[in-house]
C-alpha angles and dihedrals in degrees: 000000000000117000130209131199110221148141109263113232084198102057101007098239119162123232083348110171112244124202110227117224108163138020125190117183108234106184142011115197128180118296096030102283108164131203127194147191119209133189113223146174126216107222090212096068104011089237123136133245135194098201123186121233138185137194112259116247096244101063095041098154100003092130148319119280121199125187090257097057080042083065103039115042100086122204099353087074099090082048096065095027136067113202103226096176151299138274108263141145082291097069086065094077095117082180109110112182130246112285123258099025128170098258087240095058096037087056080046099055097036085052084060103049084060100051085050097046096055092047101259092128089173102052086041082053088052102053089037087058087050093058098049100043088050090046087049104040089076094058092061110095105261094229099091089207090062119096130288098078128233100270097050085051092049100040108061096208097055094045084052090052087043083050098051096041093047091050090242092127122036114263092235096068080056105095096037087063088065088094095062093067093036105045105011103066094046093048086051099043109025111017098236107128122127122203098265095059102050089048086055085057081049095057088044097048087045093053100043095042083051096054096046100044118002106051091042093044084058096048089050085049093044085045089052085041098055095037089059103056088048088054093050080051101051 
């Protein structure tokens, strides 16, 4: 049976060793990488892991692992393997983000999922309201003498309403972004957001985040798609 030398998120041990019992391959990405979840027991408190693990870069392709070699490899496991995490009330998100984000709204918004999936509304708000105000700042003319004033770029309410009003984002998002005024605020300034409420700033960001990147990013993709099967034709 393989070993691993970790901290343990249970006791709190530190470089603790594990025993390793199971091993279920989660993911397989070009060119080979491998990740992995294994079920584990520190042997400091006798509780039980399920840690993440991914093949190193280096060794991309190298070869094939199967649960049984997991298991079975011994020490050379953390060498061809880097530990990314562990299975906790975190992993039950359910929530993916829009397709074809900007990496830093689509951090944002996963940050968020998870605030919302292990019951912190107001963090999840939070994060919601990030992505939104870094999806909508771009939409603002560059030229910071240009209308709208000061005070509408920096309040993200108020550049929402400016957006809407300039047809900058489409009306029907308009009544979805209700719960920004409503909920968002309070859950920034006073910590008073429910669940509920900070799922209603979810619909909204996915939504709006849908409409901006993901739907125009498709019909770029369809466009190539149909360009070039017209091109293998001519």
């Amino acid at each position: 049976m393989s070993e691993i030398v970790e901290d343990c998120p249970r006791c709190g041990a530190h470089k603790v060793t594990f025993s390793l019992f199971s091993a279920v391959e989660t993911a397989r990405t070009t060119p080979g990488a491998q990740t992995f979840e294994l079920f584990a027991a520190c042997r400091a408190c006798g509780t039980s892991t399920v840690f993440v693990l991914k093949q190193r870069s280096r060794y991309l392709g190298a070869q094939n692992w199967d649960s049984g070699t997991v298991i079975n490899t011994g020490a050379r496991l953390r060498e061809f393997f880097e530990l990314i995490g562990y299975i906790s009330a975190k992993d039950r998100t359910g929530i993916s983000p829009p397709e074809y984000l900007p990496d830093n709204i689509e951090n944002a918004f996963n940050e968020g999922a998870i605030c919302l999936a292990v019951g912190c509304p107001n963090a999840a708000a939070a994060m919601f309201r990030l992505c939104i105000d870094l999806a909508t700042k771009p939409m603002l003319p560059a030229d910071a003498s240009e209308p709208p004033p000061a005070k509408i770029r920096r309040s993200l309410g108020l550049r929402l309403e400016w957006l809407f009003e300039n047809n900058r984002l489409s009306s029907g998002l308009r009544e979805l972004a209700e719960c920004l005024h409503q909920d968002g605020n309070d859950g920034a300034h006073d910590g008073t957001l429910t669940l509920d409420e900070a799922q209603d700033l979810l619909d909204f960001t996915v939504a709006l985040l849908e409409r901006m990147y993901t739907e125009p990013r498709k019909l770029e993709l369809a466009k190539q798609r149909r360009d070039e099967r017209r091109g293998s034709r001519s």
